[in-house]
Structure formats: C-alpha cells, structure tokens
C-alpha cells in the first residue's frame, strides 16, 4: 500500500508540450484554416456546416455576445432543442463565455433553481420558444437572448442591447468553458465547472482511445446537455478534424436509415439506446448489418455483456465500453480497440486521468483490492462551485473520489463493483434519491419518504419510493405520482411509490437505501390479477408485446415489467392509433398499469361518445331526436 497523498499531482504537460490547442476556440480556428470547407456538422434536411462555417459562427458569437455585454467569465444558460444549433451554440458560447446547457424537459421551478444557482447573465432560447424556460427567466429577471437561425445554417443571437463590452477576446485555457450540474448525495445538485483545458484534455483522450481522425464521422444520438454527448460525440469528433451528424431525436427505427444515408464510422450511446437498436433489428428479423461503422462506444452506465456480444455479432465491429463522469469532463477509463483486449463487464484501462483505488482513509490499495475509485489529471475539475462541503468530502490530497467502488485486475483493467454515493443511475440519467424524497415530502399527506433504486432489465436501475402517510390520511399511488410529475420531469418520477406503515432500517437505525428494494420486494411486486375489462386486456397484451415479457395482469406496472421511456412512446403511439385518440406520453408515466390506464381510456372514450351523440342530436329535428333516444 502506498499513500495517495505521496503521489505528486500529474503535471499538466497536456497544455504546453504536446497539445498547444488547449481551448475550444484554438481548435476551431486551427481547423477552419486546416479543413476549411470540409463538413464539420451534418444536419438532417439541411446543408452541412463546414469547419470554416463553425469558426465564422464563433467570431459572430463573440461580436454579438460582447455587444450584449457578455464576455469571458460570464455564465450563459442554453435551453435549445436537440440538434445542430445546440451543438454549435455550445462550442461558440463556450469560446466566448461560460456555457451552461440545461435539459429542456425541466419544469419551471427547476429552471428557476438552475438559473439562480448558476447566477447566469442570460438564457439563450430559440426565437419562437414559449416554454417554461422563458417564464423561468422572466420570473428570475434574467435576460433572454434569442437564437434566430439563418438560411445558410448559421444563427444570430439577439437580445436587449446592453452596455457594450470592450472586446475581451476568446477564452483562455483556464477559463471555465462549461458548467454542468450533477446529482449529489444531498438533494441539491452540485455545480461542476470545467475549464477549456479540462475539456480539451478529455476530447484528446477520447480521440486517442478511439484512434479518431479527420476521416471519421460520428453519429450523435446523445442529448447535448449531458457531458457524454458534448465531449465524446461533438468535441472529441471535431477536435480530431472529423464530422458529427447532429440528429434531432433518437429513434431506433431511424437508425438504419441514418447508417445508410450518412455512413457514420462510429457512434457512442448509453446501454438502453444500444438495446433499443438491437430490438429494432430483431423486430425486422435482421441479424447482420452492413455499415461503415468501425466501432461502437458505450458509456455512462454498465453495459450488459449480452448486449455487448449481440451488438458485436450484429455490426461485426468492436464495442468499446468506457467509464465516464461529468467531473472528469467525461472519459476516465476505456477498453482499448483491437488488438488490445476488451473485457465484458469491465470499464477498461485508465484512459486519460490517473486512477487509484483508495480505502476509507485515502490510502492507495494494490491491484485486486476493492475500494473507492479516485482520479486526478488534466481533465478533472478543480472543485465544485460554491460548495465547500462537497469539495471537502470529494477531494483527498489531489484525488477526486468518484463515489464508485471498484478494483483493478492483474492486467490493470478496472472493474466497477458497487457504488458508495447515493445515486440512482436510470439508464445513464443520474438522479439523487434525496431530491425525490424532498419533493414527496412537499405533499401535505406525506410524513416520511425514501426513494431508492430497484433493478431494471433495460435501464439497469429504476426509481421506487416508500412513503409513510400522516395519521388519519389516505392517499393513492397515482395522487403521489402526479404530485411528483408536476414538480419534476418524467425521468425522475418513481415507477412505483408504495405506501407503507414502516420503512426497514439498518442495524444502526439509519434508513439504508441500498438493499431497500430487496427488503420491500413483496410490496413492490403487485400480485397478478386477471384483466377485468377489454381495454385492460388490450393494454396488458400490448405491454407484453412491446416489452417481450409475460403478461403482468391488470396491476402489472409497465416500468417494473421492463418498460422505459422509449417503449412508453411505442405503447402510446400504438394506443393512439388504435383508439384514434391523441394520447399524451405522460399518461403512461402517471398511469402505468392496465387497470389505471384502461380506466382513464374508458372514461375518455365514453366522454367522446357523449360528445359525438350531442353533435348528432344537434343536427336532428325534434321527432328524429326522440326516435334516436327511444
Ligand atoms: P455522469 O456524471 O452522468 O457521467 O455519471 C457518472 C457516473 O456514471 C459514474 O460515477 C458511474 O457511477 C456511472 N458510469 C459511467 N460509466 C459507467 C460504466 N461504463 N459502467 C458503470 N457505471 C458507469
């Protein structure tokens, strides 16, 4: 054993010696002169943007933001739909100020929290955006900058003229390029600042691991408000002089046509997306796919070995599992490309930062011993913003504790064996269970609430919660779920909320979230009940078909049976088609069983029949009306 504290900090040789291009604007300017009109961003149904085009946009963004009083060090939140505008806004805003992309699915209260927490100077929205993000900015008194797209694929940023800044130029290596929030062990998300140096180091590591070059074309299907999409799919690809295809929305059914029309050489995704792609192939009885792909990358959640094997069999290319984290500007470890060995259920070799396994007191453990995975290096953040308590816990003599538990095998490959941090990893989306507890506790009937992870066949983990109600009160699961959904986006809503009289505790009397799923499994798994109505039966059958599972009966919970948001969309689309009704997607999140969904559909149908009848009656004269109603 040697002490972590004895290790000297890895020097920042990345900056000056090997990699002179250590800011995003450096990379963009260099590529503009080197690659000029070569495609940098490919867009569906529109002209591509060249490397020179991105640089022109960067110069224009500098001018336009400076004219609005915004420059280096100013934080600018971005809420844009998925697609090329968001990718280019990230690159160009980060080149001039600090970019903070936010998930467009947030509720107004969440936007207000993030905008205030960021102390943002302005919020960039599409010109026609009338979402709650705009209302939140108005409520917080934050300037709105509108993004207006132009015919040539570029955009203008327009806002209320402010006192003009004297031109302060592009960002420097130690300027904060990006701020993202991560879910913490408290209910308050932590702000992770990432400098240009951090991001460029990570992009360079990814590019080296995947041997990216200017001939590569990345198909981006990852959301661009998450570090995985921003750094692996956009920045690493462009930094290598390559091209990124910016899709608008991930749809497994479109995947094959994307491969055919754009001929990407690689893509990176979370395991649930890979699974959806495989299921789509199976539904078309296709076993082998010919494409230009030379590799497939997976990160952000554990990749089941069967999915890895199925992907390799279908596409005949290596599947590279990597280990990423926002605080590390994404990549920490990765399996190598052939001829290096890739190991299933393993996150590979250190691929960027130095990695150590530490015990509780921060001593470094030898290979084979299980402990906390810790990292340090040029791609790692220097510390959370405005959160000394989190920094105190997370940093130890220059090492950042990841909160993940793992070990190195004799060949130096890293395996993740557990998690020390209280976090639910729902198919790559990280959710703090305490954030859900707090929202549940806002319900007037809830006395105690504990959210916890339950195993899920596709997502890895899903969210459940146990709730104790105040005495003499009654409440349903649906009421509680609606309450959560009114305050949080659907992906943070527990699939099951069970009402209990007691929540099991650990030996010390403390509630332990880990292990709760097992202790409460009887209450979580609904007893099988036959369908009672034709609608319930139809929904039960549809769940089986979409999920490829055994019938769950009228109380079978779609998410507990293996459903996720992609499959929820499929069910809602099918139901809408059959019933000739435009059903909103949140229906299935609010009413996830055949009994609940069936009752609501029957209610809507009977209201519709009454409305139809009223319309028919309106068009009839009195004797005809009497005859019809007889
Ligand atoms: P994020 O900050 O959203 O990128 O989440 C980082 C966390 O995701 C890590 O600390 C891990 O818990 C988890 N994670 C990332 N990659 C993997 C992987 N390949 N296998 C298992 N967990 C992963």
XYZ file of C-alpha atoms and ligand atoms in Angstrom:
653
model
C 0.000 0.000 0.000
C 1.217 3.478 -0.649
C -0.434 6.632 0.386
C -2.440 8.641 -2.136
C -1.023 11.757 -0.573
C 2.509 10.748 -1.514
C 1.711 10.811 -5.176
C 2.659 14.010 -6.905
C -0.079 15.614 -8.974
C 0.139 14.651 -12.607
C 1.738 17.583 -14.353
C -0.197 19.455 -16.945
C 2.106 18.523 -19.812
C -1.059 18.267 -21.878
C -1.116 22.059 -22.115
C 2.095 23.289 -23.475
C 4.282 20.499 -24.694
C 2.183 18.048 -26.637
C -1.048 19.921 -27.158
C -0.845 23.574 -27.994
C -4.553 23.605 -28.851
C -5.996 23.712 -25.386
C -9.011 25.932 -25.793
C -12.090 25.296 -27.893
C -11.580 28.488 -29.956
C -7.956 27.412 -30.624
C -9.220 24.130 -32.039
C -11.986 25.738 -34.086
C -9.675 28.410 -35.541
C -6.989 25.878 -36.383
C -9.479 23.529 -38.052
C -11.004 26.357 -40.028
C -7.681 27.025 -41.723
C -6.728 23.368 -41.924
C -10.030 21.849 -43.110
C -11.934 24.891 -44.472
C -14.975 23.719 -46.385
C -14.803 20.105 -45.140
C -18.040 19.094 -43.374
C -17.970 19.505 -39.596
C -21.660 19.113 -38.731
C -24.173 17.181 -40.789
C -27.806 18.138 -40.389
C -30.938 16.313 -41.489
C -32.712 18.029 -44.404
C -30.322 20.970 -44.477
C -26.881 21.934 -45.753
C -23.937 20.762 -43.633
C -21.824 23.246 -41.659
C -18.136 23.314 -42.545
C -15.184 23.771 -40.170
C -14.786 27.283 -41.600
C -18.537 27.854 -41.043
C -18.224 26.981 -37.338
C -15.320 29.404 -36.986
C -17.296 32.190 -38.714
C -20.127 31.485 -36.270
C -17.662 31.652 -33.355
C -16.425 35.073 -34.461
C -20.001 36.272 -34.903
C -20.948 34.933 -31.446
C -18.027 36.841 -29.929
C -19.193 40.037 -31.559
C -22.882 39.549 -30.750
C -22.411 38.444 -27.114
C -19.910 41.249 -26.454
C -22.493 43.676 -27.881
C -24.951 42.321 -25.318
C -22.447 42.969 -22.540
C -21.365 39.328 -22.251
C -17.788 38.088 -22.402
C -15.177 35.878 -20.735
C -16.264 34.543 -17.358
C -19.961 35.350 -17.841
C -22.292 32.393 -17.468
C -24.825 31.843 -20.219
C -27.518 29.182 -19.833
C -28.660 27.442 -23.017
C -32.032 25.735 -23.487
C -32.337 24.616 -27.089
C -33.896 21.595 -28.764
C -31.561 18.698 -29.548
C -29.757 19.274 -32.830
C -27.055 21.249 -34.651
C -27.992 24.655 -33.145
C -27.353 23.274 -29.668
C -24.036 21.666 -30.688
C -22.794 24.873 -32.335
C -24.168 27.093 -29.546
C -22.203 25.020 -27.016
C -18.950 25.325 -28.995
C -19.278 29.014 -29.779
C -20.698 30.262 -26.456
C -18.001 28.300 -24.592
C -15.403 30.008 -26.805
C -16.562 33.425 -25.666
C -18.103 32.973 -22.200
C -19.183 30.023 -19.990
C -21.853 27.752 -21.478
C -24.416 26.034 -19.236
C -26.759 23.844 -21.293
C -29.906 22.748 -19.410
C -32.304 19.866 -20.011
C -35.351 21.281 -21.869
C -37.558 18.759 -20.011
C -37.187 20.617 -16.693
C -40.215 22.144 -15.002
C -40.378 25.886 -14.369
C -39.357 25.553 -10.704
C -36.296 23.526 -11.766
C -35.314 26.099 -14.387
C -35.652 28.832 -11.764
C -33.416 26.858 -9.402
C -30.722 26.222 -12.046
C -30.771 29.770 -13.439
C -30.360 31.241 -9.944
C -27.782 28.660 -8.871
C -25.714 29.399 -11.962
C -26.014 33.125 -11.375
C -26.395 33.261 -15.126
C -26.143 36.515 -17.069
C -28.534 35.389 -19.799
C -30.510 32.482 -21.188
C -30.330 31.512 -24.863
C -33.603 30.227 -26.315
C -34.920 29.635 -29.849
C -36.729 32.734 -31.082
C -40.140 31.044 -31.080
C -39.633 29.194 -27.774
C -42.534 29.871 -25.427
C -41.677 27.130 -22.936
C -41.483 27.319 -19.166
C -37.748 28.077 -19.534
C -38.724 31.533 -20.851
C -41.217 32.029 -17.991
C -38.494 30.986 -15.519
C -36.017 33.508 -16.945
C -38.654 36.254 -16.771
C -39.520 35.269 -13.179
C -35.812 35.421 -12.235
C -35.229 38.699 -14.080
C -32.681 37.070 -16.393
C -32.022 38.490 -19.852
C -33.244 36.342 -22.739
C -31.134 36.037 -25.866
C -32.992 34.690 -28.873
C -31.307 32.392 -31.372
C -32.512 33.120 -34.875
C -31.496 30.544 -37.488
C -30.477 31.790 -40.925
C -30.833 30.087 -44.307
C -27.152 29.136 -44.526
C -27.314 27.101 -41.273
C -25.711 29.846 -39.164
C -27.541 31.844 -36.491
C -27.811 35.262 -34.937
C -28.067 35.910 -31.217
C -30.267 38.864 -30.462
C -31.248 40.387 -27.150
C -31.837 43.684 -25.398
C -28.863 45.920 -26.159
C -26.709 46.344 -23.049
C -23.764 48.488 -22.286
C -21.314 47.179 -24.841
C -18.253 45.355 -23.532
C -14.924 46.412 -24.831
C -13.953 43.379 -26.928
C -12.381 40.926 -24.496
C -11.456 38.218 -26.954
C -11.785 34.476 -26.831
C -11.494 32.273 -23.747
C -8.145 31.222 -22.278
C -7.180 27.666 -21.173
C -8.088 28.176 -17.510
C -11.402 29.915 -18.209
C -14.488 27.894 -17.355
C -15.939 26.711 -20.655
C -18.827 24.651 -19.343
C -20.829 24.254 -16.153
C -22.999 21.186 -15.675
C -24.933 20.130 -12.601
C -24.568 16.619 -11.224
C -26.864 14.903 -8.780
C -25.209 14.751 -5.412
C -25.729 12.870 -2.185
C -27.728 15.854 -0.959
C -30.903 16.935 -2.702
C -29.052 19.959 -4.072
C -27.281 19.249 -7.378
C -23.610 20.196 -7.458
C -22.168 22.626 -9.998
C -19.199 21.199 -11.905
C -17.035 23.820 -13.620
C -14.919 22.513 -16.496
C -12.171 24.634 -17.989
C -11.092 24.653 -21.609
C -8.055 22.727 -20.549
C -10.235 20.065 -18.852
C -12.499 19.662 -21.892
C -9.740 19.684 -24.496
C -7.740 17.136 -22.481
C -10.757 14.828 -22.336
C -11.538 15.277 -26.041
C -7.916 14.415 -26.793
C -8.021 11.284 -24.575
C -11.204 10.043 -26.279
C -9.760 10.749 -29.680
C -6.600 8.790 -28.806
C -8.543 5.837 -27.347
C -10.763 5.546 -30.409
C -7.996 6.490 -32.869
C -10.235 9.193 -34.304
C -9.100 11.035 -37.405
C -10.433 13.584 -39.873
C -11.933 10.698 -41.857
C -14.260 9.755 -39.004
C -17.951 10.565 -38.915
C -19.717 10.361 -35.555
C -23.467 9.758 -35.383
C -24.633 11.733 -32.366
C -27.723 10.384 -30.649
C -26.803 11.511 -27.119
C -28.527 14.530 -25.538
C -26.372 17.635 -25.783
C -26.977 18.867 -22.235
C -25.004 15.889 -20.884
C -21.229 15.545 -20.787
C -21.239 12.300 -22.826
C -22.800 13.915 -25.913
C -20.991 17.248 -25.578
C -17.478 15.894 -25.148
C -17.390 12.406 -26.696
C -19.687 12.972 -29.647
C -19.194 16.635 -30.504
C -15.900 17.938 -29.131
C -13.729 14.798 -29.496
C -15.022 14.244 -33.004
C -14.434 17.846 -34.138
C -11.096 18.088 -32.328
C -9.911 15.167 -34.474
C -10.957 17.104 -37.571
C -13.896 14.737 -38.044
C -17.595 15.228 -38.690
C -20.562 14.919 -36.340
C -24.068 14.114 -37.507
C -26.455 16.012 -35.238
C -29.744 14.106 -35.101
C -32.819 15.837 -33.726
C -34.169 12.914 -31.708
C -33.059 9.376 -31.020
C -35.364 6.920 -32.751
C -34.250 3.308 -33.044
C -36.495 2.983 -36.113
C -34.449 5.673 -37.925
C -31.064 4.183 -37.032
C -30.694 2.004 -40.129
C -31.554 4.848 -42.483
C -29.036 7.107 -40.681
C -26.354 4.448 -41.245
C -27.296 4.175 -44.921
C -27.542 7.842 -45.751
C -24.701 9.371 -43.741
C -22.314 6.446 -43.436
C -21.057 7.215 -39.909
C -17.883 5.436 -38.803
C -18.836 5.337 -35.105
C -21.416 6.267 -32.518
C -21.481 6.456 -28.733
C -24.527 5.818 -26.571
C -25.836 4.581 -23.228
C -26.726 0.860 -22.959
C -30.514 1.464 -23.194
C -30.042 3.023 -26.623
C -27.921 0.091 -27.802
C -30.657 -2.241 -26.549
C -33.353 -0.297 -28.397
C -31.284 -0.514 -31.612
C -30.886 -4.285 -31.178
C -34.604 -4.745 -30.505
C -35.444 -2.788 -33.630
C -33.177 -5.110 -35.666
C -34.798 -8.166 -34.094
C -38.258 -6.854 -34.899
C -37.144 -6.729 -38.552
C -35.595 -10.215 -38.303
C -32.215 -8.792 -39.216
C -29.146 -10.464 -37.799
C -26.206 -8.838 -39.543
C -25.932 -5.196 -40.531
C -23.520 -3.931 -43.153
C -22.411 -0.399 -42.470
C -19.392 1.903 -42.453
C -19.119 1.692 -38.659
C -15.654 0.811 -37.440
C -16.528 0.875 -33.725
C -19.395 1.329 -31.285
C -18.794 3.057 -27.955
C -20.843 2.644 -24.776
C -20.585 4.726 -21.600
C -22.421 6.324 -18.652
C -23.923 3.066 -17.305
C -22.918 -0.584 -17.116
C -23.183 -2.388 -20.463
C -24.688 -5.864 -20.000
C -22.298 -8.454 -21.559
C -25.138 -9.929 -23.657
C -25.820 -6.520 -25.215
C -22.112 -6.139 -25.969
C -21.998 -9.595 -27.613
C -25.238 -9.030 -29.567
C -24.013 -5.670 -30.854
C -20.677 -7.129 -31.950
C -22.468 -10.003 -33.701
C -24.915 -7.713 -35.454
C -22.496 -4.992 -36.600
C -19.265 -7.001 -36.771
C -17.278 -4.174 -35.131
C -15.642 -3.847 -31.695
C -17.855 -2.498 -28.918
C -15.785 -0.305 -26.623
C -17.132 0.176 -23.106
C -15.829 3.310 -21.381
C -16.199 4.829 -17.936
C -17.196 8.479 -17.764
C -18.133 11.127 -15.235
C -19.058 14.804 -15.519
C -16.319 15.814 -13.033
C -13.735 14.184 -15.347
C -15.062 16.007 -18.443
C -16.351 12.514 -19.306
C -13.776 9.789 -20.029
C -11.771 8.160 -17.210
C -11.171 4.612 -18.450
C -11.894 2.681 -21.595
C -11.469 -0.715 -23.153
C -8.948 -0.467 -25.989
C -9.525 -1.019 -29.681
C -8.155 -4.294 -31.114
C -5.530 -5.680 -30.967
C -5.935 -4.685 -27.295
C -8.295 -6.940 -25.348
C -11.778 -5.715 -24.425
C -13.359 -7.319 -21.435
C -17.126 -7.588 -20.903
C -18.468 -6.097 -17.615
C -15.265 -4.101 -17.365
C -14.667 -0.385 -17.934
C -11.178 -0.979 -19.310
C -7.808 0.635 -18.766
C -7.214 4.158 -17.424
C -7.728 6.358 -20.479
C -6.807 9.890 -19.536
C -6.618 10.595 -15.844
C -4.539 8.661 -13.355
C -6.764 6.215 -11.480
C -6.243 4.827 -7.975
C -8.249 2.630 -5.651
C -8.368 4.217 -2.202
C -9.509 2.877 1.165
C -11.654 4.913 3.608
C -8.697 6.892 4.917
C -7.284 7.637 1.478
C -4.520 5.027 1.277
C -3.916 3.663 -2.167
C -4.751 -0.048 -2.465
C -2.910 -2.627 -4.533
C -4.368 -4.411 -7.602
C -7.164 -6.822 -6.733
C -8.307 -4.929 -3.604
C -11.749 -3.318 -3.654
C -12.008 0.348 -2.695
C -13.180 3.717 -3.932
C -12.137 4.710 -7.443
C -10.286 8.047 -7.396
C -8.956 10.141 -10.265
C -6.624 13.058 -10.937
C -5.307 14.700 -14.073
C -5.724 17.444 -16.629
C -9.315 16.538 -17.476
C -10.574 16.586 -13.873
C -12.428 19.584 -12.408
C -10.610 21.521 -9.681
C -13.695 21.562 -7.472
C -17.452 22.119 -7.244
C -18.598 25.729 -7.367
C -19.876 27.334 -4.183
C -19.897 24.047 -2.277
C -17.003 23.772 0.199
C -18.664 20.843 1.995
C -18.831 18.784 -1.206
C -15.208 19.659 -2.031
C -14.110 18.675 1.447
C -15.669 15.227 1.030
C -14.806 14.614 -2.592
C -11.154 15.703 -2.759
C -8.353 13.954 -0.956
C -4.770 15.110 -1.485
C -5.439 15.999 -5.093
C -7.503 12.898 -5.803
C -11.190 13.206 -6.654
C -13.203 10.412 -5.097
C -15.712 9.198 -7.704
C -18.144 7.560 -5.268
C -17.837 4.386 -7.359
C -16.386 1.243 -5.875
C -14.049 -0.953 -7.869
C -10.797 -2.813 -8.318
C -8.048 -3.424 -10.860
C -7.490 -6.944 -12.179
C -3.911 -8.243 -12.566
C -3.753 -6.838 -16.111
C -4.655 -3.346 -14.904
C -8.261 -3.411 -16.167
C -10.753 -1.565 -13.975
C -13.967 -3.219 -12.779
C -16.792 -1.294 -11.063
C -18.152 -3.431 -8.242
C -20.580 -1.073 -6.499
C -21.442 2.467 -5.606
C -20.728 4.376 -2.412
C -22.593 7.517 -3.467
C -26.354 7.687 -3.076
C -27.250 7.946 -6.702
C -29.705 6.183 -8.955
C -28.352 5.502 -12.447
C -31.512 5.186 -14.519
C -30.160 4.121 -17.916
C -27.399 6.767 -17.733
C -29.612 9.502 -16.205
C -28.271 10.209 -12.709
C -30.891 11.014 -10.090
C -30.340 11.967 -6.471
C -32.827 9.972 -4.356
C -32.870 12.813 -1.816
C -34.239 15.169 -4.435
C -37.204 12.816 -4.840
C -37.652 12.432 -1.048
C -37.875 16.201 -0.774
C -40.478 16.521 -3.496
C -42.580 13.719 -1.976
C -42.339 15.403 1.445
C -43.880 18.532 -0.058
C -47.146 16.583 -0.373
C -49.281 17.527 2.633
C -50.204 13.907 3.413
C -46.646 12.544 3.347
C -44.867 12.136 6.688
C -41.766 10.215 5.558
C -40.393 9.357 2.124
C -37.409 7.338 0.945
C -36.560 6.929 -2.727
C -34.316 4.041 -3.742
C -33.049 2.093 -6.750
C -34.795 -1.054 -7.975
C -33.174 -3.363 -10.545
C -34.479 -2.910 -14.080
C -33.744 -5.254 -17.006
C -33.094 -2.495 -19.535
C -32.215 0.618 -17.506
C -30.013 -1.172 -15.003
C -31.752 0.744 -12.237
C -35.175 2.323 -11.909
C -36.628 4.526 -9.159
C -39.060 3.416 -6.464
C -40.110 5.187 -3.277
C -41.612 4.118 0.036
C -43.882 6.596 1.768
C -45.408 6.785 5.241
C -48.557 8.940 5.388
C -49.604 11.185 8.259
C -52.097 9.550 10.629
C -55.759 9.666 9.580
C -54.900 10.464 5.963
C -55.435 8.480 2.807
C -53.727 8.845 -0.494
C -53.212 6.816 -3.666
C -50.058 5.996 -5.558
C -51.490 7.880 -8.562
C -52.015 11.033 -6.474
C -48.408 10.889 -5.251
C -47.013 10.179 -8.702
C -48.984 13.099 -10.170
C -47.597 15.296 -7.412
C -44.001 14.316 -8.317
C -44.633 14.690 -12.046
C -45.977 18.196 -11.510
C -42.657 19.176 -9.951
C -40.102 17.026 -11.761
C -39.521 15.688 -15.286
C -40.845 12.211 -16.079
C -37.401 10.551 -15.939
C -37.135 11.430 -12.240
C -40.587 10.076 -11.360
C -40.591 6.825 -9.358
C -42.152 3.936 -11.275
C -43.543 2.614 -8.010
C -44.498 4.566 -4.923
C -45.576 2.202 -2.189
C -47.446 3.356 0.881
C -46.119 1.533 3.939
C -46.528 1.736 7.705
C -42.846 1.258 8.392
C -39.603 1.634 6.431
C -36.967 -1.011 7.225
C -33.808 0.343 8.841
C -30.228 -0.875 9.067
C -28.507 -2.131 12.212
C -27.699 1.404 13.387
C -31.312 2.514 12.989
C -30.473 4.572 9.898
C -32.508 4.149 6.739
C -30.301 2.465 4.180
C -31.383 2.957 0.614
C -29.102 0.208 -0.636
C -30.896 -3.080 -0.053
C -34.321 -1.470 0.371
C -35.543 -2.864 -2.950
C -34.920 -6.361 -1.649
C -36.460 -5.730 1.761
C -39.625 -4.256 0.220
C -39.896 -6.628 -2.741
C -43.246 -8.099 -1.650
C -44.881 -4.680 -1.572
C -43.163 -3.594 -4.802
C -44.266 -6.556 -6.877
C -48.016 -6.399 -7.404
C -49.907 -9.711 -7.162
C -51.147 -10.998 -10.508
C -54.802 -10.104 -11.207
C -56.730 -11.045 -14.379
C -57.893 -8.180 -16.596
C -61.447 -7.076 -15.851
C -62.297 -5.106 -18.991
C -61.468 -5.453 -22.718
C -59.398 -2.244 -22.526
C -57.328 -3.615 -19.649
C -56.782 -6.834 -21.606
C -55.733 -4.915 -24.725
C -53.214 -2.868 -22.717
C -51.860 -5.932 -20.901
C -51.333 -7.664 -24.282
C -49.655 -4.549 -25.667
C -47.265 -4.328 -22.704
C -46.284 -7.996 -23.299
C -45.716 -7.403 -26.991
C -43.685 -4.203 -26.631
C -41.647 -5.487 -23.693
C -41.405 -9.124 -24.780
C -42.477 -10.194 -21.279
C -45.057 -12.484 -19.689
C -48.496 -10.903 -19.044
C -48.371 -8.781 -15.889
C -52.159 -8.669 -15.392
C -54.215 -5.576 -14.619
C -51.853 -4.458 -11.826
C -48.664 -5.091 -13.827
C -46.592 -1.886 -13.735
C -45.213 -1.052 -17.206
C -41.874 0.143 -15.844
C -41.441 -2.671 -13.331
C -42.104 -5.113 -16.200
C -39.113 -3.649 -18.062
C -40.566 -0.546 -19.744
C -38.584 2.631 -20.315
C -39.364 5.944 -21.965
C -38.560 4.673 -25.476
C -41.005 1.808 -25.081
C -43.532 4.086 -23.374
C -43.528 6.148 -26.576
C -44.198 2.977 -28.598
C -47.160 1.986 -26.388
C -48.684 5.469 -26.534
C -48.240 5.585 -30.338
C -49.951 2.199 -30.733
C -52.809 3.081 -28.384
C -53.319 6.441 -30.084
C -53.523 4.678 -33.464
C -55.976 2.002 -32.314
C -58.220 4.345 -30.359
C -57.969 7.253 -32.842
C -57.062 9.383 -29.850
C -54.038 11.646 -29.435
C -52.806 10.387 -26.048
C -50.024 12.357 -24.331
C -46.865 10.448 -23.358
C -47.151 11.435 -19.680
C -50.277 9.209 -19.455
C -48.193 6.092 -19.103
C -45.885 7.672 -16.513
C -48.896 8.778 -14.456
C -50.977 5.642 -15.039
C -48.512 2.788 -15.574
C -50.816 -0.254 -15.107
C -53.543 -1.685 -17.398
C -56.056 -1.065 -14.572
C -55.224 2.666 -14.255
C -54.572 3.383 -17.931
C -57.593 1.291 -19.008
C -59.965 3.154 -16.668
C -58.761 6.541 -17.955
C -59.053 5.480 -21.604
C -62.578 4.126 -20.996
C -63.521 7.414 -19.323
C -62.205 9.460 -22.274
C -63.942 7.145 -24.755
C -67.302 7.415 -23.027
C -66.989 11.225 -22.848
C -66.178 11.216 -26.536
C -69.233 9.069 -27.269
C -71.399 11.518 -25.313
C -69.872 14.421 -27.281
C -70.420 12.568 -30.586
C -74.019 11.863 -29.596
C -74.544 15.524 -28.678
C -73.232 16.527 -32.114
C -75.537 14.077 -33.883
C -78.517 15.251 -31.816
C -77.726 18.867 -32.673
C -78.161 18.124 -36.352
C -81.552 16.397 -35.931
C -85.070 17.818 -35.686
C -87.262 17.069 -32.653
C -89.067 13.879 -33.911
C -85.778 12.422 -35.210
C -84.124 13.158 -31.847
C -86.948 11.482 -29.903
C -86.767 8.443 -32.198
C -82.981 8.078 -31.761
C -83.110 8.391 -27.990
C -86.011 5.989 -27.675
P -22.237 11.243 -15.203
O -21.607 12.294 -14.359
O -23.682 11.497 -15.504
O -21.438 10.955 -16.442
O -22.244 9.907 -14.313
C -21.048 9.344 -13.823
C -21.339 8.035 -13.185
O -21.921 7.118 -14.129
C -20.097 7.322 -12.720
O -19.630 7.821 -11.486
C -20.575 5.879 -12.638
O -21.309 5.672 -11.451
C -21.534 5.788 -13.816
N -20.881 5.180 -15.007
C -20.301 5.809 -16.043
N -19.830 4.935 -16.966
C -20.116 3.698 -16.480
C -19.901 2.369 -16.952
N -19.333 2.107 -18.139
N -20.315 1.345 -16.172
C -20.931 1.583 -14.985
N -21.187 2.812 -14.498
C -20.779 3.862 -15.230
